[in-house]
PDB file of C-alpha atoms in Angstrom:
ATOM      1  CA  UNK I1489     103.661  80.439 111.147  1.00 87.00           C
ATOM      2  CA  UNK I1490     103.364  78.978 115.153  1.00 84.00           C
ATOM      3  CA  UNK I1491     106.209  78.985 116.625  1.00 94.00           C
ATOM      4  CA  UNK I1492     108.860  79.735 119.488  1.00 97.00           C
ATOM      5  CA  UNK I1493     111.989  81.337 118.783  1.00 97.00           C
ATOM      6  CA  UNK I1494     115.216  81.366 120.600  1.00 97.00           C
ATOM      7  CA  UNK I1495     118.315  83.717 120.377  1.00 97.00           C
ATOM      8  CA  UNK I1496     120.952  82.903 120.068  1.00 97.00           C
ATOM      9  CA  UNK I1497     121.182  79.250 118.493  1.00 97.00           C
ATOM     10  CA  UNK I1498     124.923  78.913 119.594  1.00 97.00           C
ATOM     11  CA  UNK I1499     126.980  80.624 121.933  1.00 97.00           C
ATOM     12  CA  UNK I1500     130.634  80.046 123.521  1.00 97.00           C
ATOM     13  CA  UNK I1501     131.176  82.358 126.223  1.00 96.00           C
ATOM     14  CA  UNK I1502     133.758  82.362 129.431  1.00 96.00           C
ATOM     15  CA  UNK I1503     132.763  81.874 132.984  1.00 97.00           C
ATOM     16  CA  UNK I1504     131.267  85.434 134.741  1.00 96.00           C
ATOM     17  CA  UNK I1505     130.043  87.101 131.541  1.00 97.00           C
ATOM     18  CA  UNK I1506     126.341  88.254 131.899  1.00 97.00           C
ATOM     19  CA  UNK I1507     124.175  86.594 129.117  1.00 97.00           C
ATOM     20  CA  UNK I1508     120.290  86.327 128.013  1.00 98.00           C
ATOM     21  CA  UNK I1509     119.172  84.176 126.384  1.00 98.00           C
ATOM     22  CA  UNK I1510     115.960  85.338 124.600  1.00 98.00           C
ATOM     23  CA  UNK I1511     112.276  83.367 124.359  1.00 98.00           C
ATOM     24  CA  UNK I1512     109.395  84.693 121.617  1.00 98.00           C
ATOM     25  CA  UNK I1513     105.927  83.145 121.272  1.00 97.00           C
ATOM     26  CA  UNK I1514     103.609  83.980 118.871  1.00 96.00           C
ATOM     27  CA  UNK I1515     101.014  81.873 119.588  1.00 94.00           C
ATOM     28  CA  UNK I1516      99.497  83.865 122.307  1.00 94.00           C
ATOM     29  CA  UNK I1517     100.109  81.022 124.700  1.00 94.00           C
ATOM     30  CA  UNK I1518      99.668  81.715 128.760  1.00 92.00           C
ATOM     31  CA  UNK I1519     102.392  79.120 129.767  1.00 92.00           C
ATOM     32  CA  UNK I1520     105.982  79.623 128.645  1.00 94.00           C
ATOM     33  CA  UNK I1521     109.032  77.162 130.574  1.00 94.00           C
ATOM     34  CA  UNK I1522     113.000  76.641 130.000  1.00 97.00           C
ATOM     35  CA  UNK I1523     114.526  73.721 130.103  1.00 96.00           C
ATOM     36  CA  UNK I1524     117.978  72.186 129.958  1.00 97.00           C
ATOM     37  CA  UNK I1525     119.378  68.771 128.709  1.00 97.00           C
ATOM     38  CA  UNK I1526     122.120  67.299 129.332  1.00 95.00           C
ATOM     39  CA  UNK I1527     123.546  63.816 128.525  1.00 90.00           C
ATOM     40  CA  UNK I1528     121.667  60.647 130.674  1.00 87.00           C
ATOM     41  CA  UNK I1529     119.256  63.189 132.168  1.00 89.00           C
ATOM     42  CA  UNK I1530     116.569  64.277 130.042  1.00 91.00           C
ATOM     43  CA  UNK I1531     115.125  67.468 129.999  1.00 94.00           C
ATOM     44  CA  UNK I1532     114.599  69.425 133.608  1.00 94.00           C
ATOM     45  CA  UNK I1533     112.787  72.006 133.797  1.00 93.00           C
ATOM     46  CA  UNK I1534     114.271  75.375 134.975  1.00 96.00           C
ATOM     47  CA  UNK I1535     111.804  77.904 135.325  1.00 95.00           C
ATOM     48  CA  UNK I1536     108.084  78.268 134.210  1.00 92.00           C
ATOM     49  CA  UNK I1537     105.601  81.140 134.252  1.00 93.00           C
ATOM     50  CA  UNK I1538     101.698  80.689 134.312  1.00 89.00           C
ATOM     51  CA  UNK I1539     101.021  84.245 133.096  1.00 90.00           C
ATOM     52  CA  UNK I1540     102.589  88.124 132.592  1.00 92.00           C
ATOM     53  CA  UNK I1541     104.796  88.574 135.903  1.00 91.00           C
ATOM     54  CA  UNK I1542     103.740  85.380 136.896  1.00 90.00           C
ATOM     55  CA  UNK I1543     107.301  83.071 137.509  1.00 93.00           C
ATOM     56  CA  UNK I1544     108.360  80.167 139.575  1.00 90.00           C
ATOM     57  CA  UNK I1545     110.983  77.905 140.028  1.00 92.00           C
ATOM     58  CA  UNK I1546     111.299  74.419 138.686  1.00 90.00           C
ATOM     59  CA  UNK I1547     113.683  71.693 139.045  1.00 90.00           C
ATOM     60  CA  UNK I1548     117.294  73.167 138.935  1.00 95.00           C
ATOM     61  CA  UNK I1549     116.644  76.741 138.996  1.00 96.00           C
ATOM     62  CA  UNK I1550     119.881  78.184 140.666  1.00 96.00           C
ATOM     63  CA  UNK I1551     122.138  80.302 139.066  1.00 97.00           C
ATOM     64  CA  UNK I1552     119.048  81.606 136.507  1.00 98.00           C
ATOM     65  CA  UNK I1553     116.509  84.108 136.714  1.00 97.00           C
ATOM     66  CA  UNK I1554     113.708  84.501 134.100  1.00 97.00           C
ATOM     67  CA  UNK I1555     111.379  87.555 134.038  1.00 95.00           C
ATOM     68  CA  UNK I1556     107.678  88.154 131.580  1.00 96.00           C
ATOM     69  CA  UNK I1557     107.045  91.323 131.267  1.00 96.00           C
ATOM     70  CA  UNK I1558     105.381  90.396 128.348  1.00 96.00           C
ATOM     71  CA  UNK I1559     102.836  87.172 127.231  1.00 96.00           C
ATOM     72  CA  UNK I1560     104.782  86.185 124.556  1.00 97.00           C
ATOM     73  CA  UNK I1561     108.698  86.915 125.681  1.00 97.00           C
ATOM     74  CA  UNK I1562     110.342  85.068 128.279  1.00 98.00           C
ATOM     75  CA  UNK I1563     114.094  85.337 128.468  1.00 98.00           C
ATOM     76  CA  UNK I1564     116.728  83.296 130.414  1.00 98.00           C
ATOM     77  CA  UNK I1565     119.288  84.841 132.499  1.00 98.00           C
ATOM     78  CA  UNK I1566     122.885  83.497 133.768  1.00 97.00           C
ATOM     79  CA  UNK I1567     124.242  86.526 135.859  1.00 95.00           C
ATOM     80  CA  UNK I1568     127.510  84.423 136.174  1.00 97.00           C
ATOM     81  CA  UNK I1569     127.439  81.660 134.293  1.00 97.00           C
ATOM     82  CA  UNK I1570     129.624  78.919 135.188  1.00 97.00           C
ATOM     83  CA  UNK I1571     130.940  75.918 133.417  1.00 97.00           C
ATOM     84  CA  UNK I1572     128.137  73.255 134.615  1.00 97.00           C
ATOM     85  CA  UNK I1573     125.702  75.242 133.020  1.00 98.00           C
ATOM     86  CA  UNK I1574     127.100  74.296 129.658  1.00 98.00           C
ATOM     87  CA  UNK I1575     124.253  72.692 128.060  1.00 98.00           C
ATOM     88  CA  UNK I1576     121.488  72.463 125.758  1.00 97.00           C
ATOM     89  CA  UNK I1577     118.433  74.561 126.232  1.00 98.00           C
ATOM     90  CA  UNK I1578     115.137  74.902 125.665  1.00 98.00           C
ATOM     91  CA  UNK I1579     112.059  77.153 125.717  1.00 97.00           C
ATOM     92  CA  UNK I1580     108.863  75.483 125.727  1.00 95.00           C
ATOM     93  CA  UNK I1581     105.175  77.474 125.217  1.00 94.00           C
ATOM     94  CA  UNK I1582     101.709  75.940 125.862  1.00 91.00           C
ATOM     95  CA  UNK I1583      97.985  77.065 125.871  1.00 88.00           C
ATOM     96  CA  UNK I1584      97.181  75.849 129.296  1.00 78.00           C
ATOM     97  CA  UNK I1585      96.882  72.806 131.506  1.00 68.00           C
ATOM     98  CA  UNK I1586      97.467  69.602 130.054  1.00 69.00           C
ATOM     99  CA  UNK I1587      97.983  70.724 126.535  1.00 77.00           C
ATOM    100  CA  UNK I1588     100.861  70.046 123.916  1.00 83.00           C
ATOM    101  CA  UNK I1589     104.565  72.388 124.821  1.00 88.00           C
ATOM    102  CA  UNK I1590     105.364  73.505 121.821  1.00 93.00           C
ATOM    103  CA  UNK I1591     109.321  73.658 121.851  1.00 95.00           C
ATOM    104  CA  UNK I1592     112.171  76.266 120.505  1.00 96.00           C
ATOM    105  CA  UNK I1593     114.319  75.107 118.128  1.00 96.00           C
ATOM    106  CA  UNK I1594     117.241  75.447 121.109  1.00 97.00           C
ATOM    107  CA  UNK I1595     120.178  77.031 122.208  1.00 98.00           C
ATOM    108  CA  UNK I1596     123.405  75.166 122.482  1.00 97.00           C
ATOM    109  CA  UNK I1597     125.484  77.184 125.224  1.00 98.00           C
ATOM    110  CA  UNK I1598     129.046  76.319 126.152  1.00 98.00           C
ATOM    111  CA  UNK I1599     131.223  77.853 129.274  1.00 97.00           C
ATOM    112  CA  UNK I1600     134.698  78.272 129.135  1.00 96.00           C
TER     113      UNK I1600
ATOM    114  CA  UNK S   9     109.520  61.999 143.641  1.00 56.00           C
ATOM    115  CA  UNK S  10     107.730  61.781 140.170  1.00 62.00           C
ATOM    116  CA  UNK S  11     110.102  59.582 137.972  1.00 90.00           C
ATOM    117  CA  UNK S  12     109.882  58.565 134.466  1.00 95.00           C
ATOM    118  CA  UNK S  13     112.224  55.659 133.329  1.00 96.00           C
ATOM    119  CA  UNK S  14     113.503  54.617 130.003  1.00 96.00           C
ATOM    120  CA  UNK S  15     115.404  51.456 130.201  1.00 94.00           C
ATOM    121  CA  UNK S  16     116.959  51.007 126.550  1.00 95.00           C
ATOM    122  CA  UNK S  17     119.369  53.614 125.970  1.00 95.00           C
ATOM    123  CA  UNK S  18     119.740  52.927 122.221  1.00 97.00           C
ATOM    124  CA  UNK S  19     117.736  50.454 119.965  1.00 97.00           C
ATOM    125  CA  UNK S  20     117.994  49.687 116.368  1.00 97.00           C
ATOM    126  CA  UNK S  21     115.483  48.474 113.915  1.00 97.00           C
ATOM    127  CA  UNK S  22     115.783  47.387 110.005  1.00 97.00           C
ATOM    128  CA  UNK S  23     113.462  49.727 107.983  1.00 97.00           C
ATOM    129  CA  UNK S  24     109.908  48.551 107.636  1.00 97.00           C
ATOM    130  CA  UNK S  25     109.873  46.574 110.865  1.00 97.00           C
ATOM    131  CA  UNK S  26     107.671  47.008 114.203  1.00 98.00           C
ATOM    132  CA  UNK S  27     109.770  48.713 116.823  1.00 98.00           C
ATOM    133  CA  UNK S  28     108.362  48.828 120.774  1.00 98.00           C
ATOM    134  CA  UNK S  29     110.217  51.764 123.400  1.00 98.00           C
ATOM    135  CA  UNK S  30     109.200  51.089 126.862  1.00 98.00           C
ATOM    136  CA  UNK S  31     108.523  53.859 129.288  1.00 98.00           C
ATOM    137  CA  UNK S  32     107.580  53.511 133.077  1.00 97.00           C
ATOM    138  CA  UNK S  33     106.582  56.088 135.435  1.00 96.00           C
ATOM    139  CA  UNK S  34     105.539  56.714 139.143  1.00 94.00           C
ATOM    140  CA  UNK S  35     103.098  59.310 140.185  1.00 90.00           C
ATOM    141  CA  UNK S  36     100.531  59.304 142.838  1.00 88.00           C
ATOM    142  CA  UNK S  37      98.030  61.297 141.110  1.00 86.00           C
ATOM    143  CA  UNK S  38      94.859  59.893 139.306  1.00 85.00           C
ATOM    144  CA  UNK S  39      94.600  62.063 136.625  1.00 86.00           C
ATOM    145  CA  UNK S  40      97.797  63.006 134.427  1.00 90.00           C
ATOM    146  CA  UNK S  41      98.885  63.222 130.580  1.00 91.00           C
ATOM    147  CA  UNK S  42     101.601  61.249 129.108  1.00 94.00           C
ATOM    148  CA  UNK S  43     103.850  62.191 126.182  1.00 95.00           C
ATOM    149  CA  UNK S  44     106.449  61.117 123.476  1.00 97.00           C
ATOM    150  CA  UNK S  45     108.392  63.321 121.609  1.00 97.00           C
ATOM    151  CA  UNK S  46     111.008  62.586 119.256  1.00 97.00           C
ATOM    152  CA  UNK S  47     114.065  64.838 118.884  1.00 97.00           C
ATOM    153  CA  UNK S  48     115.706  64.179 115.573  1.00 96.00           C
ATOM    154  CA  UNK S  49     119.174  65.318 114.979  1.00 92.00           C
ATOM    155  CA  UNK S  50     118.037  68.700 114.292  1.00 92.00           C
ATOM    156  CA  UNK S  51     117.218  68.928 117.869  1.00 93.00           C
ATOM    157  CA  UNK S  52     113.700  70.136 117.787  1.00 93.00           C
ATOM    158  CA  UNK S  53     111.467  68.513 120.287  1.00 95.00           C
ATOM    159  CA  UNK S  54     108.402  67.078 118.238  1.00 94.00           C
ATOM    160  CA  UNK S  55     104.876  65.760 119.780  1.00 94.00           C
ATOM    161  CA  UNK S  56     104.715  62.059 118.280  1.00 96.00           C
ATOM    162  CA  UNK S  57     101.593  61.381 120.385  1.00 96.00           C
ATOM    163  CA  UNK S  58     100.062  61.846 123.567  1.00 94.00           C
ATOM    164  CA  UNK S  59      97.465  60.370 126.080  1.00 94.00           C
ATOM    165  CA  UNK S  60      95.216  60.938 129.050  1.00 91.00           C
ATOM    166  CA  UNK S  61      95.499  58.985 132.160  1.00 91.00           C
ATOM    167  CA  UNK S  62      91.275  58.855 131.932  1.00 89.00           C
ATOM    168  CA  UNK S  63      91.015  57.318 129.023  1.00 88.00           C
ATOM    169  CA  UNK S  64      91.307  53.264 128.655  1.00 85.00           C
ATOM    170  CA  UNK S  65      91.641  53.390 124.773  1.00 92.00           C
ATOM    171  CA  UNK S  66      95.529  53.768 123.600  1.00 95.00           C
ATOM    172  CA  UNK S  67      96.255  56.866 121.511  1.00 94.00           C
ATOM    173  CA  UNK S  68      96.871  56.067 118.022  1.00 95.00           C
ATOM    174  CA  UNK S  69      98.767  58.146 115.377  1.00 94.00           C
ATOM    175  CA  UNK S  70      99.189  56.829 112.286  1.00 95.00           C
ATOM    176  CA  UNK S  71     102.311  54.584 112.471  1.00 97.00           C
ATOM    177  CA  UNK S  72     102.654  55.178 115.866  1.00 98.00           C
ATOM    178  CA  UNK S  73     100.321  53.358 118.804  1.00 97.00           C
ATOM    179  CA  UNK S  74     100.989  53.488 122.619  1.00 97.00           C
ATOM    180  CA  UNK S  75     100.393  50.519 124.926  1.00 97.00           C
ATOM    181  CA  UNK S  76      98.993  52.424 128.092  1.00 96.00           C
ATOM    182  CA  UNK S  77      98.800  50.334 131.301  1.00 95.00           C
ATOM    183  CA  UNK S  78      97.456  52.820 133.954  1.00 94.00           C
ATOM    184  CA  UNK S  79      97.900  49.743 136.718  1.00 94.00           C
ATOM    185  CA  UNK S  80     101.373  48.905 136.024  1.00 95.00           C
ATOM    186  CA  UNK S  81     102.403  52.474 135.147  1.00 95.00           C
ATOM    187  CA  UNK S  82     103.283  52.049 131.536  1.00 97.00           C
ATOM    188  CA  UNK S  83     103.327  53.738 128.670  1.00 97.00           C
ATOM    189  CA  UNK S  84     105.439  51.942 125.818  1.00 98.00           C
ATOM    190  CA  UNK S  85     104.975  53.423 122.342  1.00 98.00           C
ATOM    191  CA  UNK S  86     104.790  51.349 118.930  1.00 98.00           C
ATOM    192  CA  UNK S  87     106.261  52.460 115.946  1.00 98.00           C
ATOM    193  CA  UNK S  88     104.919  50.278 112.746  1.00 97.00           C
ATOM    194  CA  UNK S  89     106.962  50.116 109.410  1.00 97.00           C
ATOM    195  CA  UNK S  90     109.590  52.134 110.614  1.00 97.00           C
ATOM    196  CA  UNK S  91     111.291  54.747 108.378  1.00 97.00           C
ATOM    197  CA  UNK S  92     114.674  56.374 107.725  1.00 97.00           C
ATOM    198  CA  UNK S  93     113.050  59.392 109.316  1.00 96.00           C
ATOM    199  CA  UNK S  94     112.088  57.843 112.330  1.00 97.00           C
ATOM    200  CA  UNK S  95     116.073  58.274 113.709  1.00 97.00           C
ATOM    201  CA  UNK S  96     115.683  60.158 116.403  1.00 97.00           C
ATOM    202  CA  UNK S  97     115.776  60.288 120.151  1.00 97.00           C
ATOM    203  CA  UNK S  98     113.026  59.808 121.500  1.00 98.00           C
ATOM    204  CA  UNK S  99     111.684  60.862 125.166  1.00 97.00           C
ATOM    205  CA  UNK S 100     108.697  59.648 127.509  1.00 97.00           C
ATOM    206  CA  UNK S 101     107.018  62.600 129.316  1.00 94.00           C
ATOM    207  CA  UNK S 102     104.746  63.117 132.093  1.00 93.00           C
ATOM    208  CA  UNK S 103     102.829  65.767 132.909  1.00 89.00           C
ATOM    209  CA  UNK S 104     101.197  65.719 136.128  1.00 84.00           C
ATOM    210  CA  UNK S 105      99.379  69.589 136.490  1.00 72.00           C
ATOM    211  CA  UNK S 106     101.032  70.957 139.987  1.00 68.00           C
ATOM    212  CA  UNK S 107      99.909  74.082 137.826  1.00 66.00           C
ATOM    213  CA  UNK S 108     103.645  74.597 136.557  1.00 65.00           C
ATOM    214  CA  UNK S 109     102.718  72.902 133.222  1.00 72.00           C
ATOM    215  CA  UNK S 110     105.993  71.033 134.274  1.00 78.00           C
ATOM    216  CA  UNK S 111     106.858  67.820 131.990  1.00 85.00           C
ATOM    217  CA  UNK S 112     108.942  65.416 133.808  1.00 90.00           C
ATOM    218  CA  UNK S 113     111.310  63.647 131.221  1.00 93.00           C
ATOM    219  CA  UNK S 114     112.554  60.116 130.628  1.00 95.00           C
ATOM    220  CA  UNK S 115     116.402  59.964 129.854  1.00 94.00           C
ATOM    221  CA  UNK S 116     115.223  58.961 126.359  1.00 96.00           C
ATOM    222  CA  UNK S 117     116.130  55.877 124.023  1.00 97.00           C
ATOM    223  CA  UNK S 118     118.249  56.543 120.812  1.00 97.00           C
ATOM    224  CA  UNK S 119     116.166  54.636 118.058  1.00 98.00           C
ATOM    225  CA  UNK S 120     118.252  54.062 114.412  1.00 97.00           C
ATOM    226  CA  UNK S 121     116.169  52.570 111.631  1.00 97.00           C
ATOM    227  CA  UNK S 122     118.612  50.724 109.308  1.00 97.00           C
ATOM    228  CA  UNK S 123     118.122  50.713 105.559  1.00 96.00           C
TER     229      UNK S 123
END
């Protein structure tokens, strides 16, 4: 089956602890982005990467780093997360320019 | 800055009726795509339909039609005899191809469809 996975689904953590949050495609699809939502605001998009080792910033990327070592993982990183990056998360994949993002089921992340 | 505006923050509908979302957006580009997705309370971001900025002819999906005025920058989608399963949120995209695949979202309209 097509899809895009996220790990975790769920996850409660405190303010400074390290966490990844992991991003699998099996689609074979050259694009791959994260996203957050939050409440009045949509979705923004954090980070986005055109190809293997290809990544760039996007809307609100600060306090994140992404790498792609390979096409079809793409993980988030919050090397100190803080409180205001509680939120609602998403990994998005897509074939190429213009075409549908097909969406991860997720990941609902609070800071304490 | 490329905006995308949703101006009814929650609607309601009886089942079986016509239901209309509105959507704006300002871009200066010619050629873009524009989306709606509909995020039920699952939370999984679903393609309801989708349309090019080149084409006159509104994209049509079954139950669901868009009303695509490239002039006024709208992009208001139709939802004919709504279901129980149409609940959702739904969200207005716009893709505009700075070659980060980035969609710029609406804040997104809460639709209920009451039984």
């Amino acid at each position: 089956e097509a899809q895009v996975t996220q790990n975790p689904r769920y996850l409660i953590t405190v303010t400074g602890k390290k966490l990844t949050v992991t991003c699998s495609q099996n689609m074979n699809h050259e694009y791959m982005s994260w996203y957050r939502q939050d409440p009045g605001l949509g979705l923004r998009q954090i980070y986005y990467s055109m190809n293997v080792e290809v990544t760039d910033k996007g809307d609100v990327p600060e306090g994140y780093k992404v790498s792609r070592k390979e096409k079809r993982n793409f993980p988030l990183i919050l090397e100190s997360p803080s409180p205001n990056q509680t939120s609602l998360y998403f990994c998005a994949s897509s074939p190429g320019v213009y075409n549908e993002q097909f969406f991860g089921p997720g990941t609902r992340l609070t800071v304490l | 800055a490329q905006t995308v505006t949703q101006s009814q923050p929650e609607m309601s509908v009886q089942e079986a009726e016509t239901v209309t979302l509105s959507c704006t957006y300002d871009t200066s580009e010619n050629n873009y795509y524009l989306f709606w997705y509909k995020q039920p309370p699952s939370r999984q971001m679903i393609l309801v339909i989708r349309q090019e900025a080149y084409k006159q002819q509104n994209a049509t999906e079954n139950r669901f039609s868009v009303n695509f005025q490239k002039a006024a920058k709208s992009f208001s989608l139709k939802i004919s005899d709504s279901q129980l399963g149409d609940t959702a949120m739904y969200f207005c995209a716009l893709n505009e191809n700075f070659g980060n695949e980035k969609l710029t979202f609406g804040t997104g309209t809460r639709l209920t469809i009451i039984p």
